[in-house]
Coordinates of C-alpha atoms and ligand atoms in Angstrom, one line a residue:
M1153 CA 0.0 0.0 0.0
M1154 CA 1.3 3.5 -0.9
A1155 CA 2.5 5.7 2.0
H1156 CA 2.4 9.5 1.7
A1157 CA 4.5 11.9 3.7
T1158 CA 3.1 14.9 5.6
F1159 CA 4.8 17.5 7.8
T1160 CA 4.3 17.6 11.6
P1161 CA 5.2 20.2 14.2
E1162 CA 8.3 18.4 15.3
G1163 CA 9.6 18.1 11.7
Q1164 CA 8.9 14.5 12.1
I1165 CA 7.6 12.7 9.0
T1166 CA 4.2 11.3 9.6
E1167 CA 3.4 8.8 7.0
S1168 CA -0.1 7.7 6.1
F1169 CA -1.9 5.0 4.1
R1170 CA -4.4 5.6 1.4
L1171 CA -7.8 4.1 2.0
L1172 CA -10.2 2.7 -0.7
S1173 CA -12.2 5.9 -0.4
G1174 CA -9.2 8.0 -1.3
H1175 CA -8.9 9.4 2.2
K1176 CA -5.6 9.0 4.1
I1177 CA -5.2 7.4 7.5
P1178 CA -2.1 8.5 9.5
A1179 CA 0.1 5.5 10.0
V1180 CA 0.5 5.9 13.8
G1181 CA -2.5 6.7 16.1
L1182 CA -2.9 7.0 19.8
G1183 CA -5.0 4.2 21.4
T1184 CA -7.2 5.2 24.3
W1185 CA -8.6 2.0 25.8
R1186 CA -8.3 2.1 29.6
S1187 CA -7.2 5.7 29.5
G1188 CA -10.1 7.0 31.6
S1189 CA -9.8 10.6 32.9
Q1190 CA -6.2 10.8 31.7
A1191 CA -7.3 10.5 28.1
T1192 CA -7.5 14.3 27.8
H1193 CA -3.9 14.9 28.7
A1194 CA -2.7 11.9 26.6
V1195 CA -4.6 13.1 23.5
F1196 CA -3.4 16.7 24.0
T1197 CA 0.2 15.6 24.4
A1198 CA 0.0 13.3 21.4
L1199 CA -1.4 15.9 19.1
V1200 CA 0.5 19.0 20.2
E1201 CA 3.8 17.6 21.4
G1202 CA 4.0 14.3 19.6
G1203 CA 2.9 15.2 16.1
Y1204 CA 0.1 12.5 16.1
R1205 CA -2.9 13.2 13.9
H1206 CA -4.8 10.0 14.5
I1207 CA -6.8 9.1 17.7
D1208 CA -8.6 5.8 18.3
T1209 CA -11.4 5.7 20.8
A1210 CA -14.8 3.8 21.2
W1211 CA -18.1 4.3 22.9
E1212 CA -17.3 1.2 25.1
Y1213 CA -14.1 2.8 26.4
G1214 CA -16.2 5.4 28.4
D1215 CA -13.6 8.1 27.6
Q1216 CA -15.0 9.8 24.5
K1217 CA -15.7 13.0 26.5
E1218 CA -12.2 13.1 27.8
V1219 CA -10.8 12.3 24.3
G1220 CA -13.0 15.1 22.9
E1221 CA -11.7 17.5 25.4
G1222 CA -8.1 16.7 24.5
I1223 CA -8.9 17.2 20.8
K1224 CA -10.7 20.5 21.6
R1225 CA -7.7 21.8 23.6
A1226 CA -5.3 20.8 20.7
M1227 CA -7.5 22.7 18.2
H1228 CA -7.3 25.7 20.5
A1229 CA -3.5 25.3 20.3
G1230 CA -3.7 25.6 16.5
I1231 CA -4.3 22.1 15.2
E1232 CA -6.9 22.0 12.4
R1233 CA -9.8 19.5 12.5
R1234 CA -9.2 18.7 8.8
D1235 CA -5.7 17.4 9.6
L1236 CA -7.0 15.0 12.2
F1237 CA -8.2 11.4 11.8
V1238 CA -10.6 10.4 14.6
T1239 CA -12.0 6.9 14.9
S1240 CA -14.7 5.6 17.1
K1241 CA -16.7 2.3 17.3
L1242 CA -20.2 1.1 17.5
W1243 CA -20.6 -1.1 20.6
C1244 CA -22.3 -4.6 20.7
T1245 CA -25.3 -3.4 22.8
E1246 CA -26.1 -1.0 20.0
L1247 CA -25.5 -3.4 17.1
S1248 CA -29.0 -3.2 15.4
P1249 CA -30.0 -1.1 12.5
E1250 CA -32.2 1.3 14.4
R1251 CA -29.4 2.0 17.0
V1252 CA -26.6 2.9 14.6
R1253 CA -27.5 6.5 13.9
P1254 CA -28.5 7.5 17.5
T1255 CA -25.4 5.9 18.9
L1256 CA -23.2 7.8 16.4
Q1257 CA -24.9 11.0 17.4
I1258 CA -24.0 10.3 21.1
T1259 CA -20.4 9.7 20.1
L1260 CA -20.2 12.9 18.1
Q1261 CA -21.7 14.8 21.0
E1262 CA -19.3 13.3 23.5
L1263 CA -16.3 14.0 21.2
Q1264 CA -17.6 17.5 20.4
L1265 CA -17.2 16.8 16.7
E1266 CA -19.4 17.2 13.7
Y1267 CA -18.1 14.1 11.9
L1268 CA -15.9 11.1 12.4
D1269 CA -13.1 10.1 10.1
L1270 CA -13.8 6.4 10.7
Y1271 CA -16.7 4.5 12.3
L1272 CA -16.1 0.9 13.0
I1273 CA -18.3 -2.0 14.1
H1274 CA -16.5 -2.9 17.3
W1275 CA -17.3 -6.7 17.5
P1276 CA -19.5 -8.8 15.2
F1277 CA -21.9 -9.9 17.9
R1278 CA -24.9 -8.2 19.6
L1279 CA -25.0 -8.1 23.4
S1280 CA -28.0 -7.5 25.6
E1281 CA -28.1 -4.3 27.6
G1282 CA -26.3 -5.1 30.9
A1283 CA -24.9 -8.4 29.6
S1284 CA -22.7 -10.0 32.3
K1285 CA -19.2 -11.3 32.0
P1286 CA -19.1 -14.2 31.3
P1287 CA -22.4 -13.9 29.5
K1288 CA -25.6 -15.6 30.7
E1289 CA -28.2 -17.3 28.6
G1290 CA -29.7 -14.7 26.2
D1291 CA -26.9 -12.2 26.6
V1292 CA -25.2 -12.8 23.2
F1293 CA -26.8 -12.9 19.7
D1294 CA -25.8 -13.0 16.1
F1295 CA -26.4 -9.6 14.5
D1296 CA -28.2 -8.3 11.4
M1297 CA -25.0 -7.6 9.4
E1298 CA -26.7 -6.4 6.2
G1299 CA -29.1 -4.1 8.1
V1300 CA -26.4 -2.6 10.3
W1301 CA -24.1 -2.1 7.3
R1302 CA -26.8 -0.3 5.3
E1303 CA -27.1 2.2 8.2
M1304 CA -23.4 2.6 8.4
E1305 CA -23.4 3.3 4.7
K1306 CA -26.1 6.0 5.2
L1307 CA -23.9 7.7 7.8
A1308 CA -21.1 7.9 5.2
K1309 CA -23.5 9.1 2.5
D1310 CA -24.7 11.8 4.9
E1311 CA -21.1 12.8 5.6
L1312 CA -21.4 12.1 9.3
V1313 CA -18.5 9.7 9.0
R1314 CA -15.9 9.8 6.2
D1315 CA -15.1 6.1 6.2
I1316 CA -16.7 2.9 7.7
G1317 CA -15.2 -0.4 8.7
V1318 CA -15.1 -3.3 11.1
C1319 CA -13.1 -4.7 13.9
N1320 CA -12.6 -8.3 15.0
F1321 CA -14.1 -9.8 11.8
T1322 CA -12.8 -13.1 10.4
I1323 CA -12.4 -14.0 6.8
T1324 CA -15.7 -15.8 6.9
K1325 CA -17.5 -12.7 8.2
L1326 CA -15.7 -10.3 5.8
N1327 CA -16.7 -12.5 2.9
K1328 CA -20.3 -12.3 4.1
L1329 CA -20.1 -8.5 4.4
L1330 CA -18.4 -8.1 1.0
A1331 CA -21.3 -10.0 -0.6
V1332 CA -23.9 -7.4 0.6
A1333 CA -21.9 -4.2 0.9
E1334 CA -22.5 -1.3 -1.4
L1335 CA -19.6 0.5 0.3
I1336 CA -16.6 -1.8 0.9
P1337 CA -15.2 -1.5 4.5
S1338 CA -12.2 0.8 4.2
V1339 CA -10.6 -0.5 7.4
C1340 CA -10.5 -3.7 9.4
Q1341 CA -9.1 -3.1 12.9
I1342 CA -7.7 -6.3 14.4
E1343 CA -5.1 -7.6 16.9
M1344 CA -1.6 -7.8 15.3
H1345 CA 1.9 -7.8 16.8
P1346 CA 4.8 -10.2 16.5
G1347 CA 3.1 -12.5 19.1
W1348 CA 0.0 -12.7 16.9
R1349 CA 0.8 -12.0 13.3
N1350 CA -2.5 -13.1 11.9
D1351 CA -1.0 -13.4 8.4
Q1352 CA -4.1 -14.9 6.8
M1353 CA -6.3 -11.9 7.7
L1354 CA -3.6 -9.5 6.6
Q1355 CA -3.3 -11.2 3.3
F1356 CA -7.1 -11.4 2.8
C1357 CA -7.5 -7.7 3.5
K1358 CA -4.6 -6.7 1.2
I1359 CA -6.1 -8.7 -1.6
N1360 CA -9.5 -7.0 -1.1
G1361 CA -8.1 -3.5 -0.7
I1362 CA -9.1 -3.2 2.9
H1363 CA -6.6 -1.4 5.0
V1364 CA -5.6 -3.0 8.3
T1365 CA -5.1 -1.2 11.6
A1366 CA -3.2 -3.3 14.1
Y1367 CA -4.5 -3.0 17.6
S1368 CA -2.6 -3.9 20.8
P1369 CA 0.6 -3.5 18.8
L1370 CA 2.8 -3.8 21.9
G1371 CA 1.0 -6.9 23.0
S1372 CA -1.2 -4.9 25.4
Q1373 CA -0.5 -5.1 29.1
E1374 CA -3.1 -6.2 31.7
G1375 CA -3.8 -9.8 31.0
G1376 CA -1.9 -9.4 27.7
R1377 CA 1.4 -10.4 26.2
Y1378 CA 3.6 -7.4 26.9
L1379 CA 6.2 -7.8 24.1
I1380 CA 8.3 -4.9 25.4
H1381 CA 10.3 -7.5 27.4
D1382 CA 10.5 -10.1 24.7
Q1383 CA 14.1 -11.2 24.1
T1384 CA 14.0 -10.9 20.3
V1385 CA 12.4 -7.5 20.5
D1386 CA 14.9 -6.3 23.1
R1387 CA 17.9 -7.6 21.1
I1388 CA 16.8 -5.9 17.9
A1389 CA 16.0 -2.6 19.8
K1390 CA 19.5 -2.6 21.3
K1391 CA 21.1 -3.3 17.9
L1392 CA 19.1 -0.5 16.2
N1393 CA 19.5 1.9 19.1
K1394 CA 15.8 2.2 19.3
T1395 CA 13.3 1.3 22.1
P1396 CA 11.3 -2.0 22.2
G1397 CA 8.1 0.2 21.7
Q1398 CA 9.5 1.8 18.6
V1399 CA 10.6 -1.6 17.1
L1400 CA 7.1 -3.0 17.7
V1401 CA 5.4 0.0 16.1
K1402 CA 7.8 0.0 13.2
W1403 CA 7.2 -3.8 12.6
G1404 CA 3.5 -3.1 12.1
L1405 CA 4.2 -0.2 9.7
Q1406 CA 6.6 -2.3 7.6
R1407 CA 3.8 -4.8 7.2
G1408 CA 1.6 -2.1 5.7
T1409 CA -0.7 -1.7 8.7
S1410 CA -1.4 1.5 10.6
V1411 CA -0.7 1.0 14.3
I1412 CA -2.4 2.5 17.4
P1413 CA -0.2 2.1 20.6
K1414 CA -1.8 3.3 23.8
S1415 CA 0.2 5.2 26.4
L1416 CA -0.6 7.6 29.2
N1417 CA 3.0 8.5 29.7
P1418 CA 4.1 11.6 27.8
E1419 CA 7.6 10.3 27.1
R1420 CA 6.4 7.0 25.8
I1421 CA 3.6 8.7 23.7
K1422 CA 6.3 10.8 22.0
E1423 CA 8.7 7.9 21.7
N1424 CA 6.2 5.6 20.0
I1425 CA 5.8 7.9 16.9
K1426 CA 9.5 8.5 16.3
V1427 CA 9.6 5.7 13.7
F1428 CA 9.8 7.4 10.3
D1429 CA 13.4 8.0 9.6
W1430 CA 14.8 4.5 10.0
V1431 CA 13.9 0.9 9.0
I1432 CA 14.1 -2.5 10.5
P1433 CA 16.5 -4.4 8.3
E1434 CA 15.1 -7.5 6.5
Q1435 CA 16.9 -10.0 8.7
D1436 CA 15.7 -8.4 11.9
F1437 CA 12.2 -8.0 10.5
Q1438 CA 12.2 -11.7 9.7
A1439 CA 13.4 -12.6 13.2
L1440 CA 10.5 -10.5 14.7
S1441 CA 8.1 -12.3 12.3
S1442 CA 9.3 -15.7 13.5
I1443 CA 8.5 -15.3 17.2
T1444 CA 6.9 -18.6 18.3
D1445 CA 3.9 -19.2 20.6
Q1446 CA 1.5 -17.2 18.4
K1447 CA -1.5 -16.4 20.6
R1448 CA -4.3 -13.7 20.7
V1449 CA -4.4 -11.4 23.7
M1450 CA -8.0 -10.4 22.9
D1451 CA -9.6 -13.8 22.5
S1452 CA -12.6 -12.2 24.3
E1453 CA -13.9 -15.4 25.9
D1454 CA -15.1 -13.5 28.9
I1455 CA -17.3 -11.2 26.9
F1456 CA -18.9 -13.6 24.4
V1457 CA -18.5 -17.3 25.4
N1458 CA -21.3 -19.2 27.2
K1459 CA -20.3 -22.9 27.0
I1460 CA -23.9 -24.1 27.5
E1461 CA -26.1 -21.6 25.8
G1462 CA -25.9 -19.0 22.9
P1463 CA -24.2 -18.9 19.5
L1464 CA -20.6 -18.9 20.9
R1465 CA -19.7 -22.0 22.9
S1466 CA -16.0 -21.6 22.6
V1467 CA -13.3 -19.1 21.6
A1468 CA -12.9 -21.0 18.3
D1469 CA -16.6 -20.1 17.6
I1470 CA -15.8 -16.4 18.0
W1471 CA -13.1 -16.6 15.4
D1472 CA -15.1 -19.0 13.1
Q1473 CA -12.5 -21.8 13.6
E1474 CA -10.0 -19.9 11.6
D1475 CA -7.1 -19.6 14.1
Ligands
NDP1806 P1 -0.9 -1.7 23.5 O1 -0.3 -2.8 22.8 O2 -0.9 -0.4 22.8 O3 -0.1 -1.6 24.9 C1 -0.4 -0.6 25.8 C2 0.5 -0.8 27.0 O4 1.9 -0.6 26.7 C3 0.2 0.1 28.1 O5 0.2 -0.6 29.3 C4 1.3 1.2 28.1 O6 1.5 1.7 29.3 C5 2.4 0.4 27.5 N1 3.3 1.2 26.7 C6 3.0 2.1 25.7 N2 4.1 2.5 25.1 C7 5.2 1.9 25.7 C8 6.5 2.0 25.4 N3 7.1 2.7 24.5 N4 7.3 1.2 26.3 C9 6.8 0.4 27.2 N5 5.5 0.3 27.5 C10 4.7 1.1 26.7 O7 -2.3 -2.1 24.1 P2 -3.8 -1.8 23.8 O8 -4.5 -3.1 24.1 O9 -4.2 -0.6 24.6 O10 -4.0 -1.5 22.3 C11 -3.8 -0.2 21.7 C12 -5.2 0.4 21.3 O11 -5.8 -0.4 20.3 C13 -6.2 0.5 22.4 O12 -5.9 1.5 23.3 C14 -7.4 0.7 21.6 O13 -7.5 2.1 21.1 C15 -7.2 -0.3 20.4 N6 -7.8 -1.6 20.7 C16 -8.9 -1.9 19.9 C17 -9.6 -3.1 20.1 C18 -10.8 -3.5 19.2 O14 -11.5 -4.4 19.6 N7 -11.0 -2.8 18.2 C19 -9.1 -4.1 21.1 C20 -7.9 -3.7 21.8 C21 -7.3 -2.5 21.6 P3 1.6 3.3 29.6 O15 0.2 3.8 29.4 O16 1.9 3.3 31.1 O17 2.6 3.8 28.7
1BO1807 C1 -13.9 -4.8 25.0 C2 -13.2 -3.6 24.3 C3 -11.9 -4.1 23.7 C4 -11.0 -2.9 23.3 O1 -11.4 -2.4 22.1

């Protein structure tokens, strides 16, 4: 996929990828899951001091107001809305055609924005209001994919969102969506890092012109697989005189994916985007791409699996037996 260079305040080169729609997605964005009340400061720091132009949030993260406040403060400091790329996501409890537009309106209000750059279906399953973890009988349902997608398409036609896409889809589900979509999803946001390469999905998306955004690019932390301390990552970081965080971000970029590391720490926020004036040499890239024990961090068993009742009796069911 083509990358295009744009100028940032630090003189840093922020590359971006071209989406099917023709719009550009900045290659590195700030993730905001579990950022809570600190999201305002993180977003402001990222935009004004780090040179980020891409912010990833979601209704489910409960931090859209804080993210919106950070964006507003950055705009007061001179950053233009048209230079930003803001993503949010439609949560599972709202995953029915009639809830798509009202939920987007809440998101826009909370973010204090008139439009989103990208609106994503967060997970391809509907949850009942107040669903428990793990889910009880009647908490998890299949969703009306065609009906929901039609409403997403209308949001794009009405210019409330510039692009639409999905997260956590499998090849099976993407094929189902592609069969009914009038507007092809621009982006598929999925877990990807050297501990979960997910090559098959990446390949499928590339063939179909769907841009991939890699989430949890550092392996996440709480309950995750924090790759910052991985031996191979550490060795290559030392060799290249970079930090493990930068090596992990760069690995994602060199695979043609945009990457959305989360941090609340101002130094790490700034560090994670300093990845544009160097490359991981082929041999080291291959070593990172050969890390064994491939495993998802976000298998999401606790959210969706009920072993006795419901459509998802196992983690393999969530991922359509493709892993
Ligand atoms: P990441 O892989 O981004 O890892 C975040 C963790 O790494 C935090 O604990 C952070 O701590 C730490 N960290 C950040 N930078 C560095 C660094 N340079 N060195 C050492 N440690 C570092 O995890 P996430 O799971 O948060 O994924 C990123 C984003 O992807 C999310 O925030 C969210 O926006 C999105 N996402 C989307 C999902 C979906 O279903 N669509 C699912 C999961 C994530 P600290 O804050 O202290 O720096
Ligand atoms: C359950 C939400 C996962 C992070 O996007």
